[in-house]
C-alpha cells in the first residue's frame, strides 16, 4: 500500500460528532482557556449575566414587589464562513498517516482496517485545523491582505477598543522588563486598575491573566530567584500551572504568530474567561463539510473543511490591558 485513495466526507451529524465536537467541547475547549460555543443558532447572541444586586425586601405587606431583571452584557458574534485546505503528495501523506497508526498499541500493521485509516486521517486534519482556529482566535485580522484574516481575533478586537478608549489600559517601557520582578508590578497594576466588580469575581475562579510568552518567562525567572527548596525543584522540573495571588497566568503561546502582525508583541490582560467567546458553527449553512480525497492527476491527497467561526468580547468593561511600548 503506497496511496490512500478512499474518499471521505463528513456532513450533518457526522461532521459534528466525528470531526468538530471532539476538539471544541470538554477538555479540548477548556484547554483553549476561553468560552467556546459550538453550533449555537445563527446569528449567535451571547450574554454575560451579572448577579442581581438587591432582591431582599422587607416583608411588610402582601403583593408582588419583584425588582428589575439582573443586568447583563449581550453581544452578537458575526460568524464568518471559512474554509481550510491542505494538500500532500501521496507518498508523504501515506507516511504521515502510517506513523499515526503505528503509534497505536496492539495494531496489526499487516492488516489495517478502513476504520483505523479513517481515524488517522481525521486526526491528522483535525490537529492542523484546531491549531489554525486557535491562532485566528487570537491574531485574526480581517483587514489584513494575508495571514490569519478570516475573522477578527481577540487581540484585534481589544486593540480597537483600546484605541477607542473603552478599555482600561496602560503601557510600560521595554527597559523596565530588564528586572524580572517588574512583571509582578504589571500584574498588580492590572488588578488595581480594574473595576471593583471584576475583583469581586475572583471567588468564582474564572479570572485569569492572559500573557505573552516573554512575560510568562520573566515571571518564571522571578520565581526561580526565590531562595527556597520549592523554587529549586520548580526550576528543574518546570511548572505545570502559574498563578499570581490565586489567579491563573495563561501563556497564549502566540509569539511566532504575533511577530507576523502589527499588534503589540508583549502584553498582559486581566479578564474573566467567560468574557472572551469563540463560536464555531457547522450546522446552519448549506455546504458545511469536511472532505478528504485523492487526486490521481496530481497524485495528491487533499483535505478541505468548510464551516463558520467568529470571536467576540462581550463586556469591554471587564478587561484591563497592559502592553509594551512599540
PDB file of C-alpha atoms in Angstrom:
ATOM      1  CA  UNK A   1       0.000   0.000   0.000  1.00  0.00           C
ATOM      2  CA  UNK A   2       1.514   3.333  -1.082  1.00  0.00           C
ATOM      3  CA  UNK A   3      -1.565   5.562  -1.516  1.00  0.00           C
ATOM      4  CA  UNK A   4      -4.754   6.355   0.370  1.00  0.00           C
ATOM      5  CA  UNK A   5      -7.413   6.647  -2.312  1.00  0.00           C
ATOM      6  CA  UNK A   6     -10.735   6.227  -0.489  1.00  0.00           C
ATOM      7  CA  UNK A   7     -12.682   9.484  -0.349  1.00  0.00           C
ATOM      8  CA  UNK A   8     -14.239  10.541   2.945  1.00  0.00           C
ATOM      9  CA  UNK A   9     -16.916  13.167   3.510  1.00  0.00           C
ATOM     10  CA  UNK A  10     -18.435  14.358   6.779  1.00  0.00           C
ATOM     11  CA  UNK A  11     -21.668  16.341   6.755  1.00  0.00           C
ATOM     12  CA  UNK A  12     -24.562  16.844   9.163  1.00  0.00           C
ATOM     13  CA  UNK A  13     -24.281  14.904  12.395  1.00  0.00           C
ATOM     14  CA  UNK A  14     -21.127  13.094  11.219  1.00  0.00           C
ATOM     15  CA  UNK A  15     -19.426  16.447  10.730  1.00  0.00           C
ATOM     16  CA  UNK A  16     -20.417  17.436  14.248  1.00  0.00           C
ATOM     17  CA  UNK A  17     -19.866  14.208  16.177  1.00  0.00           C
ATOM     18  CA  UNK A  18     -16.820  12.766  14.411  1.00  0.00           C
ATOM     19  CA  UNK A  19     -14.822  15.824  13.443  1.00  0.00           C
ATOM     20  CA  UNK A  20     -15.600  19.091  15.253  1.00  0.00           C
ATOM     21  CA  UNK A  21     -17.176  18.235  18.606  1.00  0.00           C
ATOM     22  CA  UNK A  22     -14.125  16.328  19.947  1.00  0.00           C
ATOM     23  CA  UNK A  23     -11.919  19.415  19.560  1.00  0.00           C
ATOM     24  CA  UNK A  24     -14.425  22.084  20.661  1.00  0.00           C
ATOM     25  CA  UNK A  25     -16.073  20.567  23.726  1.00  0.00           C
ATOM     26  CA  UNK A  26     -14.977  19.042  27.029  1.00  0.00           C
ATOM     27  CA  UNK A  27     -11.298  19.188  27.938  1.00  0.00           C
ATOM     28  CA  UNK A  28     -10.305  20.389  24.458  1.00  0.00           C
ATOM     29  CA  UNK A  29     -12.431  23.502  24.917  1.00  0.00           C
ATOM     30  CA  UNK A  30     -11.062  24.072  28.431  1.00  0.00           C
ATOM     31  CA  UNK A  31      -7.516  23.920  27.087  1.00  0.00           C
ATOM     32  CA  UNK A  32      -8.249  26.993  24.965  1.00  0.00           C
ATOM     33  CA  UNK A  33      -8.768  28.919  28.190  1.00  0.00           C
ATOM     34  CA  UNK A  34     -11.773  30.885  26.956  1.00  0.00           C
ATOM     35  CA  UNK A  35     -15.502  30.351  26.460  1.00  0.00           C
ATOM     36  CA  UNK A  36     -16.343  28.167  23.452  1.00  0.00           C
ATOM     37  CA  UNK A  37     -19.784  27.976  21.860  1.00  0.00           C
ATOM     38  CA  UNK A  38     -20.383  25.211  19.371  1.00  0.00           C
ATOM     39  CA  UNK A  39     -23.333  25.073  16.981  1.00  0.00           C
ATOM     40  CA  UNK A  40     -25.315  27.840  18.643  1.00  0.00           C
ATOM     41  CA  UNK A  41     -28.108  29.101  16.333  1.00  0.00           C
ATOM     42  CA  UNK A  42     -27.043  31.705  13.816  1.00  0.00           C
ATOM     43  CA  UNK A  43     -26.915  34.657  14.374  1.00  0.00           C
ATOM     44  CA  UNK A  44     -25.211  33.825  17.666  1.00  0.00           C
ATOM     45  CA  UNK A  45     -26.179  36.033  20.610  1.00  0.00           C
ATOM     46  CA  UNK A  46     -24.141  35.592  23.753  1.00  0.00           C
ATOM     47  CA  UNK A  47     -24.735  37.047  27.207  1.00  0.00           C
ATOM     48  CA  UNK A  48     -22.713  37.584  30.329  1.00  0.00           C
ATOM     49  CA  UNK A  49     -25.070  37.888  33.301  1.00  0.00           C
ATOM     50  CA  UNK A  50     -24.346  39.848  36.433  1.00  0.00           C
ATOM     51  CA  UNK A  51     -25.941  38.597  39.619  1.00  0.00           C
ATOM     52  CA  UNK A  52     -28.900  40.568  40.958  1.00  0.00           C
ATOM     53  CA  UNK A  53     -27.573  43.056  43.498  1.00  0.00           C
ATOM     54  CA  UNK A  54     -30.564  43.546  45.795  1.00  0.00           C
ATOM     55  CA  UNK A  55     -33.554  41.223  45.817  1.00  0.00           C
ATOM     56  CA  UNK A  56     -34.169  41.058  49.563  1.00  0.00           C
ATOM     57  CA  UNK A  57     -37.017  43.297  50.722  1.00  0.00           C
ATOM     58  CA  UNK A  58     -38.869  43.906  53.963  1.00  0.00           C
ATOM     59  CA  UNK A  59     -41.798  41.553  54.448  1.00  0.00           C
ATOM     60  CA  UNK A  60     -44.354  44.157  55.445  1.00  0.00           C
ATOM     61  CA  UNK A  61     -47.319  43.634  53.148  1.00  0.00           C
ATOM     62  CA  UNK A  62     -48.889  41.290  50.628  1.00  0.00           C
ATOM     63  CA  UNK A  63     -48.436  41.654  46.889  1.00  0.00           C
ATOM     64  CA  UNK A  64     -45.639  41.407  44.343  1.00  0.00           C
ATOM     65  CA  UNK A  65     -42.686  43.713  44.605  1.00  0.00           C
ATOM     66  CA  UNK A  66     -40.184  41.969  42.402  1.00  0.00           C
ATOM     67  CA  UNK A  67     -37.319  44.100  41.219  1.00  0.00           C
ATOM     68  CA  UNK A  68     -35.963  44.552  37.710  1.00  0.00           C
ATOM     69  CA  UNK A  69     -34.190  41.732  35.908  1.00  0.00           C
ATOM     70  CA  UNK A  70     -30.473  41.216  36.536  1.00  0.00           C
ATOM     71  CA  UNK A  71     -28.209  43.319  34.340  1.00  0.00           C
ATOM     72  CA  UNK A  72     -26.383  41.617  31.515  1.00  0.00           C
ATOM     73  CA  UNK A  73     -23.953  42.333  28.701  1.00  0.00           C
ATOM     74  CA  UNK A  74     -25.014  40.961  25.317  1.00  0.00           C
ATOM     75  CA  UNK A  75     -23.168  40.869  22.022  1.00  0.00           C
ATOM     76  CA  UNK A  76     -23.760  39.361  18.608  1.00  0.00           C
ATOM     77  CA  UNK A  77     -20.990  37.206  17.173  1.00  0.00           C
ATOM     78  CA  UNK A  78     -20.546  37.822  13.464  1.00  0.00           C
ATOM     79  CA  UNK A  79     -19.811  34.337  12.180  1.00  0.00           C
ATOM     80  CA  UNK A  80     -17.713  34.265   9.022  1.00  0.00           C
ATOM     81  CA  UNK A  81     -17.837  31.388   6.569  1.00  0.00           C
ATOM     82  CA  UNK A  82     -14.342  29.994   6.218  1.00  0.00           C
ATOM     83  CA  UNK A  83     -12.597  27.070   4.597  1.00  0.00           C
ATOM     84  CA  UNK A  84      -9.391  25.208   5.340  1.00  0.00           C
ATOM     85  CA  UNK A  85      -7.491  23.271   2.698  1.00  0.00           C
ATOM     86  CA  UNK A  86      -4.398  21.071   2.831  1.00  0.00           C
ATOM     87  CA  UNK A  87      -2.651  19.129   0.110  1.00  0.00           C
ATOM     88  CA  UNK A  88       0.083  16.479   0.433  1.00  0.00           C
ATOM     89  CA  UNK A  89       1.945  14.387  -2.087  1.00  0.00           C
ATOM     90  CA  UNK A  90       0.524  10.873  -1.950  1.00  0.00           C
ATOM     91  CA  UNK A  91       3.751   9.342  -0.624  1.00  0.00           C
ATOM     92  CA  UNK A  92       4.187  11.948   2.121  1.00  0.00           C
ATOM     93  CA  UNK A  93       0.548  11.689   3.128  1.00  0.00           C
ATOM     94  CA  UNK A  94       0.680   7.924   3.480  1.00  0.00           C
ATOM     95  CA  UNK A  95       3.839   8.182   5.612  1.00  0.00           C
ATOM     96  CA  UNK A  96       2.199  10.684   7.962  1.00  0.00           C
ATOM     97  CA  UNK A  97      -0.963   8.603   8.341  1.00  0.00           C
ATOM     98  CA  UNK A  98       1.033   5.380   8.704  1.00  0.00           C
ATOM     99  CA  UNK A  99       3.094   6.947  11.510  1.00  0.00           C
ATOM    100  CA  UNK A 100      -0.057   7.848  13.446  1.00  0.00           C
ATOM    101  CA  UNK A 101      -1.381   4.306  13.100  1.00  0.00           C
ATOM    102  CA  UNK A 102       1.959   2.809  14.154  1.00  0.00           C
ATOM    103  CA  UNK A 103       1.768   4.739  17.449  1.00  0.00           C
ATOM    104  CA  UNK A 104      -1.437   2.894  18.403  1.00  0.00           C
ATOM    105  CA  UNK A 105      -0.924  -0.045  20.759  1.00  0.00           C
ATOM    106  CA  UNK A 106      -1.778  -3.589  19.566  1.00  0.00           C
ATOM    107  CA  UNK A 107      -2.191  -2.714  15.892  1.00  0.00           C
ATOM    108  CA  UNK A 108      -1.547  -5.361  13.255  1.00  0.00           C
ATOM    109  CA  UNK A 109       0.350  -3.356  10.640  1.00  0.00           C
ATOM    110  CA  UNK A 110      -0.214  -6.131   8.088  1.00  0.00           C
ATOM    111  CA  UNK A 111      -3.986  -5.795   8.309  1.00  0.00           C
ATOM    112  CA  UNK A 112      -5.004  -2.145   8.543  1.00  0.00           C
ATOM    113  CA  UNK A 113      -8.761  -1.748   8.514  1.00  0.00           C
ATOM    114  CA  UNK A 114     -10.591   1.159   6.911  1.00  0.00           C
ATOM    115  CA  UNK A 115     -11.635   2.383  10.328  1.00  0.00           C
ATOM    116  CA  UNK A 116      -8.051   2.812  11.524  1.00  0.00           C
ATOM    117  CA  UNK A 117      -7.081   4.646   8.372  1.00  0.00           C
ATOM    118  CA  UNK A 118     -10.068   6.934   8.681  1.00  0.00           C
ATOM    119  CA  UNK A 119      -9.301   7.725  12.316  1.00  0.00           C
ATOM    120  CA  UNK A 120      -5.677   8.508  11.496  1.00  0.00           C
ATOM    121  CA  UNK A 121      -6.574  10.742   8.546  1.00  0.00           C
ATOM    122  CA  UNK A 122      -9.226  12.532  10.569  1.00  0.00           C
ATOM    123  CA  UNK A 123      -6.860  13.152  13.484  1.00  0.00           C
ATOM    124  CA  UNK A 124      -4.160  14.473  11.135  1.00  0.00           C
ATOM    125  CA  UNK A 125      -6.501  17.095   9.674  1.00  0.00           C
ATOM    126  CA  UNK A 126      -8.209  17.865  12.959  1.00  0.00           C
ATOM    127  CA  UNK A 127      -4.907  18.779  14.662  1.00  0.00           C
ATOM    128  CA  UNK A 128      -3.986  21.196  11.886  1.00  0.00           C
ATOM    129  CA  UNK A 129      -7.461  22.724  11.886  1.00  0.00           C
ATOM    130  CA  UNK A 130      -7.585  23.101  15.680  1.00  0.00           C
ATOM    131  CA  UNK A 131      -4.284  24.992  15.724  1.00  0.00           C
ATOM    132  CA  UNK A 132      -5.416  27.333  12.943  1.00  0.00           C
ATOM    133  CA  UNK A 133      -8.670  28.075  14.759  1.00  0.00           C
ATOM    134  CA  UNK A 134      -6.671  28.797  17.928  1.00  0.00           C
ATOM    135  CA  UNK A 135      -4.255  31.083  16.069  1.00  0.00           C
ATOM    136  CA  UNK A 136      -7.020  33.026  14.306  1.00  0.00           C
ATOM    137  CA  UNK A 137      -8.929  33.254  17.582  1.00  0.00           C
ATOM    138  CA  UNK A 138      -6.080  35.434  18.898  1.00  0.00           C
ATOM    139  CA  UNK A 139      -4.405  37.167  15.918  1.00  0.00           C
ATOM    140  CA  UNK A 140      -7.155  37.132  13.281  1.00  0.00           C
ATOM    141  CA  UNK A 141      -7.493  40.420  11.363  1.00  0.00           C
ATOM    142  CA  UNK A 142      -9.991  40.731   8.507  1.00  0.00           C
ATOM    143  CA  UNK A 143      -8.391  43.992   7.365  1.00  0.00           C
ATOM    144  CA  UNK A 144      -5.133  42.191   6.569  1.00  0.00           C
ATOM    145  CA  UNK A 145      -4.408  41.181   2.993  1.00  0.00           C
ATOM    146  CA  UNK A 146      -2.711  37.960   4.063  1.00  0.00           C
ATOM    147  CA  UNK A 147      -2.145  35.759   7.060  1.00  0.00           C
ATOM    148  CA  UNK A 148      -4.925  34.910   9.504  1.00  0.00           C
ATOM    149  CA  UNK A 149      -7.642  37.142   8.082  1.00  0.00           C
ATOM    150  CA  UNK A 150     -10.805  35.029   8.021  1.00  0.00           C
ATOM    151  CA  UNK A 151     -12.317  36.593  11.147  1.00  0.00           C
ATOM    152  CA  UNK A 152     -11.213  39.137  13.755  1.00  0.00           C
ATOM    153  CA  UNK A 153      -9.480  37.648  16.786  1.00  0.00           C
ATOM    154  CA  UNK A 154      -9.414  38.823  20.382  1.00  0.00           C
ATOM    155  CA  UNK A 155      -6.264  40.939  20.041  1.00  0.00           C
ATOM    156  CA  UNK A 156      -7.675  42.892  17.086  1.00  0.00           C
ATOM    157  CA  UNK A 157     -10.967  43.461  18.898  1.00  0.00           C
ATOM    158  CA  UNK A 158      -9.246  44.508  22.135  1.00  0.00           C
ATOM    159  CA  UNK A 159      -6.715  46.839  20.481  1.00  0.00           C
ATOM    160  CA  UNK A 160      -9.528  48.533  18.550  1.00  0.00           C
ATOM    161  CA  UNK A 161     -11.360  49.063  21.845  1.00  0.00           C
ATOM    162  CA  UNK A 162      -8.167  50.427  23.416  1.00  0.00           C
ATOM    163  CA  UNK A 163      -7.840  52.933  20.564  1.00  0.00           C
ATOM    164  CA  UNK A 164     -11.466  53.945  21.110  1.00  0.00           C
ATOM    165  CA  UNK A 165     -10.752  54.489  24.809  1.00  0.00           C
ATOM    166  CA  UNK A 166     -13.348  51.985  26.023  1.00  0.00           C
ATOM    167  CA  UNK A 167     -10.918  49.583  27.734  1.00  0.00           C
ATOM    168  CA  UNK A 168      -8.837  50.427  30.801  1.00  0.00           C
ATOM    169  CA  UNK A 169      -5.223  50.182  29.645  1.00  0.00           C
ATOM    170  CA  UNK A 170      -1.669  51.326  30.334  1.00  0.00           C
ATOM    171  CA  UNK A 171       1.740  50.766  28.789  1.00  0.00           C
ATOM    172  CA  UNK A 172       5.239  50.103  30.062  1.00  0.00           C
ATOM    173  CA  UNK A 173       8.731  50.663  28.696  1.00  0.00           C
ATOM    174  CA  UNK A 174      10.878  47.840  27.348  1.00  0.00           C
ATOM    175  CA  UNK A 175      13.696  48.800  29.719  1.00  0.00           C
ATOM    176  CA  UNK A 176      11.502  48.018  32.699  1.00  0.00           C
ATOM    177  CA  UNK A 177      11.468  44.340  31.681  1.00  0.00           C
ATOM    178  CA  UNK A 178      15.186  44.047  32.416  1.00  0.00           C
ATOM    179  CA  UNK A 179      14.155  43.457  36.028  1.00  0.00           C
ATOM    180  CA  UNK A 180      12.384  40.108  36.402  1.00  0.00           C
ATOM    181  CA  UNK A 181      10.327  41.319  39.332  1.00  0.00           C
ATOM    182  CA  UNK A 182       8.744  44.068  37.237  1.00  0.00           C
ATOM    183  CA  UNK A 183       6.317  41.539  35.802  1.00  0.00           C
ATOM    184  CA  UNK A 184       4.644  41.344  39.208  1.00  0.00           C
ATOM    185  CA  UNK A 185       4.158  45.115  39.070  1.00  0.00           C
ATOM    186  CA  UNK A 186       2.287  44.626  35.807  1.00  0.00           C
ATOM    187  CA  UNK A 187       0.006  42.077  37.441  1.00  0.00           C
ATOM    188  CA  UNK A 188      -0.518  44.381  40.422  1.00  0.00           C
ATOM    189  CA  UNK A 189      -1.373  47.321  38.167  1.00  0.00           C
ATOM    190  CA  UNK A 190      -3.824  45.213  36.165  1.00  0.00           C
ATOM    191  CA  UNK A 191      -5.516  44.241  39.423  1.00  0.00           C
ATOM    192  CA  UNK A 192      -5.542  47.746  40.878  1.00  0.00           C
ATOM    193  CA  UNK A 193      -6.750  49.402  37.675  1.00  0.00           C
ATOM    194  CA  UNK A 194      -9.673  47.053  37.111  1.00  0.00           C
ATOM    195  CA  UNK A 195     -13.131  47.807  38.446  1.00  0.00           C
ATOM    196  CA  UNK A 196     -14.251  46.573  41.902  1.00  0.00           C
ATOM    197  CA  UNK A 197     -16.949  44.396  40.328  1.00  0.00           C
ATOM    198  CA  UNK A 198     -14.265  42.468  38.457  1.00  0.00           C
ATOM    199  CA  UNK A 199     -12.192  41.985  41.599  1.00  0.00           C
ATOM    200  CA  UNK A 200     -15.312  40.635  43.296  1.00  0.00           C
ATOM    201  CA  UNK A 201     -15.405  37.841  40.678  1.00  0.00           C
ATOM    202  CA  UNK A 202     -12.130  36.363  41.911  1.00  0.00           C
ATOM    203  CA  UNK A 203     -14.010  33.983  44.199  1.00  0.00           C
ATOM    204  CA  UNK A 204     -15.745  32.445  41.153  1.00  0.00           C
ATOM    205  CA  UNK A 205     -12.437  31.085  39.897  1.00  0.00           C
ATOM    206  CA  UNK A 206     -12.866  32.470  36.363  1.00  0.00           C
ATOM    207  CA  UNK A 207     -10.498  35.444  36.481  1.00  0.00           C
ATOM    208  CA  UNK A 208      -7.308  34.942  34.506  1.00  0.00           C
ATOM    209  CA  UNK A 209      -4.187  36.769  33.373  1.00  0.00           C
ATOM    210  CA  UNK A 210      -3.616  36.153  29.649  1.00  0.00           C
ATOM    211  CA  UNK A 211       0.013  36.981  28.873  1.00  0.00           C
ATOM    212  CA  UNK A 212       2.520  36.665  26.055  1.00  0.00           C
ATOM    213  CA  UNK A 213       5.279  34.092  26.396  1.00  0.00           C
ATOM    214  CA  UNK A 214       8.032  36.607  27.225  1.00  0.00           C
ATOM    215  CA  UNK A 215       6.154  37.893  30.281  1.00  0.00           C
ATOM    216  CA  UNK A 216       5.434  34.328  31.327  1.00  0.00           C
ATOM    217  CA  UNK A 217       9.159  33.555  31.098  1.00  0.00           C
ATOM    218  CA  UNK A 218      10.053  36.633  33.181  1.00  0.00           C
ATOM    219  CA  UNK A 219       7.630  35.548  35.874  1.00  0.00           C
ATOM    220  CA  UNK A 220       9.184  32.087  35.958  1.00  0.00           C
ATOM    221  CA  UNK A 221      12.642  33.648  36.287  1.00  0.00           C
ATOM    222  CA  UNK A 222      11.311  35.794  39.127  1.00  0.00           C
ATOM    223  CA  UNK A 223      10.059  32.656  40.889  1.00  0.00           C
ATOM    224  CA  UNK A 224      13.395  30.929  40.290  1.00  0.00           C
ATOM    225  CA  UNK A 225      15.129  33.677  42.259  1.00  0.00           C
ATOM    226  CA  UNK A 226      13.248  32.754  45.426  1.00  0.00           C
ATOM    227  CA  UNK A 227      15.693  31.130  47.800  1.00  0.00           C
ATOM    228  CA  UNK A 228      13.581  28.165  48.834  1.00  0.00           C
ATOM    229  CA  UNK A 229      13.674  24.459  48.030  1.00  0.00           C
ATOM    230  CA  UNK A 230      10.383  24.646  46.137  1.00  0.00           C
ATOM    231  CA  UNK A 231      11.831  27.256  43.763  1.00  0.00           C
ATOM    232  CA  UNK A 232      14.801  24.985  43.027  1.00  0.00           C
ATOM    233  CA  UNK A 233      12.555  21.987  42.383  1.00  0.00           C
ATOM    234  CA  UNK A 234      10.297  24.018  40.100  1.00  0.00           C
ATOM    235  CA  UNK A 235      13.246  25.439  38.172  1.00  0.00           C
ATOM    236  CA  UNK A 236      14.367  21.882  37.449  1.00  0.00           C
ATOM    237  CA  UNK A 237      11.018  20.209  36.811  1.00  0.00           C
ATOM    238  CA  UNK A 238       9.108  23.167  35.408  1.00  0.00           C
ATOM    239  CA  UNK A 239       5.724  24.478  36.489  1.00  0.00           C
ATOM    240  CA  UNK A 240       2.544  22.992  35.075  1.00  0.00           C
ATOM    241  CA  UNK A 241       0.424  25.972  36.114  1.00  0.00           C
ATOM    242  CA  UNK A 242       1.427  29.509  37.007  1.00  0.00           C
ATOM    243  CA  UNK A 243      -0.647  31.816  39.171  1.00  0.00           C
ATOM    244  CA  UNK A 244      -0.314  35.167  40.889  1.00  0.00           C
ATOM    245  CA  UNK A 245      -2.237  35.677  44.122  1.00  0.00           C
ATOM    246  CA  UNK A 246      -4.502  32.797  43.215  1.00  0.00           C
ATOM    247  CA  UNK A 247      -5.322  33.990  39.678  1.00  0.00           C
ATOM    248  CA  UNK A 248      -4.069  31.669  36.897  1.00  0.00           C
ATOM    249  CA  UNK A 249      -1.492  33.033  34.461  1.00  0.00           C
ATOM    250  CA  UNK A 250      -2.113  31.619  30.985  1.00  0.00           C
ATOM    251  CA  UNK A 251       0.562  31.792  28.297  1.00  0.00           C
ATOM    252  CA  UNK A 252      -1.265  32.306  24.994  1.00  0.00           C
ATOM    253  CA  UNK A 253       1.702  30.846  23.019  1.00  0.00           C
ATOM    254  CA  UNK A 254       1.363  33.304  20.147  1.00  0.00           C
ATOM    255  CA  UNK A 255       4.936  34.577  19.791  1.00  0.00           C
ATOM    256  CA  UNK A 256       5.517  33.127  16.337  1.00  0.00           C
ATOM    257  CA  UNK A 257       2.165  34.403  15.096  1.00  0.00           C
ATOM    258  CA  UNK A 258       2.386  37.867  16.677  1.00  0.00           C
ATOM    259  CA  UNK A 259       5.748  38.513  15.012  1.00  0.00           C
ATOM    260  CA  UNK A 260       3.948  38.428  11.655  1.00  0.00           C
ATOM    261  CA  UNK A 261       1.426  41.100  12.679  1.00  0.00           C
ATOM    262  CA  UNK A 262       1.404  44.782  13.649  1.00  0.00           C
ATOM    263  CA  UNK A 263      -0.203  44.008  17.018  1.00  0.00           C
ATOM    264  CA  UNK A 264       1.536  44.656  20.321  1.00  0.00           C
ATOM    265  CA  UNK A 265       4.191  41.968  20.733  1.00  0.00           C
ATOM    266  CA  UNK A 266       4.206  41.971  24.551  1.00  0.00           C
ATOM    267  CA  UNK A 267       1.048  42.368  26.593  1.00  0.00           C
ATOM    268  CA  UNK A 268      -0.975  41.083  29.524  1.00  0.00           C
ATOM    269  CA  UNK A 269      -4.657  41.337  30.288  1.00  0.00           C
ATOM    270  CA  UNK A 270      -6.869  40.596  33.259  1.00  0.00           C
ATOM    271  CA  UNK A 271     -10.367  39.408  32.484  1.00  0.00           C
ATOM    272  CA  UNK A 272     -12.982  36.740  33.143  1.00  0.00           C
ATOM    273  CA  UNK A 273     -12.563  33.660  30.941  1.00  0.00           C
ATOM    274  CA  UNK A 274     -16.250  33.806  30.046  1.00  0.00           C
ATOM    275  CA  UNK A 275     -15.810  37.292  28.623  1.00  0.00           C
ATOM    276  CA  UNK A 276     -13.843  36.044  25.602  1.00  0.00           C
ATOM    277  CA  UNK A 277     -16.008  33.898  23.340  1.00  0.00           C
ATOM    278  CA  UNK A 278     -15.174  31.744  20.329  1.00  0.00           C
ATOM    279  CA  UNK A 279     -18.147  30.463  18.327  1.00  0.00           C
ATOM    280  CA  UNK A 280     -17.976  27.715  15.701  1.00  0.00           C
ATOM    281  CA  UNK A 281     -20.958  26.559  13.665  1.00  0.00           C
ATOM    282  CA  UNK A 282     -21.141  23.592  11.315  1.00  0.00           C
ATOM    283  CA  UNK A 283     -24.923  23.170  11.140  1.00  0.00           C
ATOM    284  CA  UNK A 284     -26.649  26.338   9.938  1.00  0.00           C
ATOM    285  CA  UNK A 285     -25.181  26.831   6.466  1.00  0.00           C
ATOM    286  CA  UNK A 286     -25.663  24.510   3.467  1.00  0.00           C
ATOM    287  CA  UNK A 287     -22.389  23.166   2.168  1.00  0.00           C
ATOM    288  CA  UNK A 288     -20.580  22.945   5.502  1.00  0.00           C
ATOM    289  CA  UNK A 289     -18.475  19.803   5.322  1.00  0.00           C
ATOM    290  CA  UNK A 290     -15.152  18.085   5.798  1.00  0.00           C
ATOM    291  CA  UNK A 291     -13.892  16.194   2.775  1.00  0.00           C
ATOM    292  CA  UNK A 292     -10.744  14.136   2.195  1.00  0.00           C
ATOM    293  CA  UNK A 293      -9.930  12.716  -1.209  1.00  0.00           C
ATOM    294  CA  UNK A 294      -7.184  11.572  -3.570  1.00  0.00           C
ATOM    295  CA  UNK A 295      -6.474  13.450  -6.792  1.00  0.00           C
ATOM    296  CA  UNK A 296      -4.918  10.938  -9.219  1.00  0.00           C
ATOM    297  CA  UNK A 297      -3.967  13.594 -11.796  1.00  0.00           C
ATOM    298  CA  UNK A 298      -1.737  15.401  -9.301  1.00  0.00           C
ATOM    299  CA  UNK A 299      -1.002  12.290  -7.205  1.00  0.00           C
ATOM    300  CA  UNK A 300      -2.021  14.355  -4.216  1.00  0.00           C
ATOM    301  CA  UNK A 301      -4.146  13.755  -1.131  1.00  0.00           C
ATOM    302  CA  UNK A 302      -6.342  16.732  -0.314  1.00  0.00           C
ATOM    303  CA  UNK A 303      -8.354  17.808   2.711  1.00  0.00           C
ATOM    304  CA  UNK A 304     -10.966  20.537   2.943  1.00  0.00           C
ATOM    305  CA  UNK A 305     -13.199  21.854   5.731  1.00  0.00           C
ATOM    306  CA  UNK A 306     -15.981  24.426   5.299  1.00  0.00           C
ATOM    307  CA  UNK A 307     -17.624  25.906   8.395  1.00  0.00           C
ATOM    308  CA  UNK A 308     -18.357  29.204  10.193  1.00  0.00           C
ATOM    309  CA  UNK A 309     -16.429  30.824  13.041  1.00  0.00           C
ATOM    310  CA  UNK A 310     -16.122  34.104  14.886  1.00  0.00           C
ATOM    311  CA  UNK A 311     -14.919  35.781  18.104  1.00  0.00           C
ATOM    312  CA  UNK A 312     -16.330  38.418  20.401  1.00  0.00           C
ATOM    313  CA  UNK A 313     -15.517  40.280  23.607  1.00  0.00           C
ATOM    314  CA  UNK A 314     -18.781  40.547  25.496  1.00  0.00           C
ATOM    315  CA  UNK A 315     -18.074  43.315  28.009  1.00  0.00           C
ATOM    316  CA  UNK A 316     -15.120  45.639  27.412  1.00  0.00           C
ATOM    317  CA  UNK A 317     -15.529  46.902  30.990  1.00  0.00           C
ATOM    318  CA  UNK A 318     -14.320  43.518  32.209  1.00  0.00           C
ATOM    319  CA  UNK A 319     -10.865  43.794  30.641  1.00  0.00           C
ATOM    320  CA  UNK A 320      -7.752  45.599  31.845  1.00  0.00           C
ATOM    321  CA  UNK A 321      -4.981  45.641  29.236  1.00  0.00           C
ATOM    322  CA  UNK A 322      -1.251  46.381  29.590  1.00  0.00           C
ATOM    323  CA  UNK A 323       1.217  46.463  26.697  1.00  0.00           C
ATOM    324  CA  UNK A 324       4.860  47.243  25.944  1.00  0.00           C
ATOM    325  CA  UNK A 325       5.511  50.478  24.092  1.00  0.00           C
ATOM    326  CA  UNK A 326       6.482  49.884  20.475  1.00  0.00           C
TER     327      UNK A 326
END
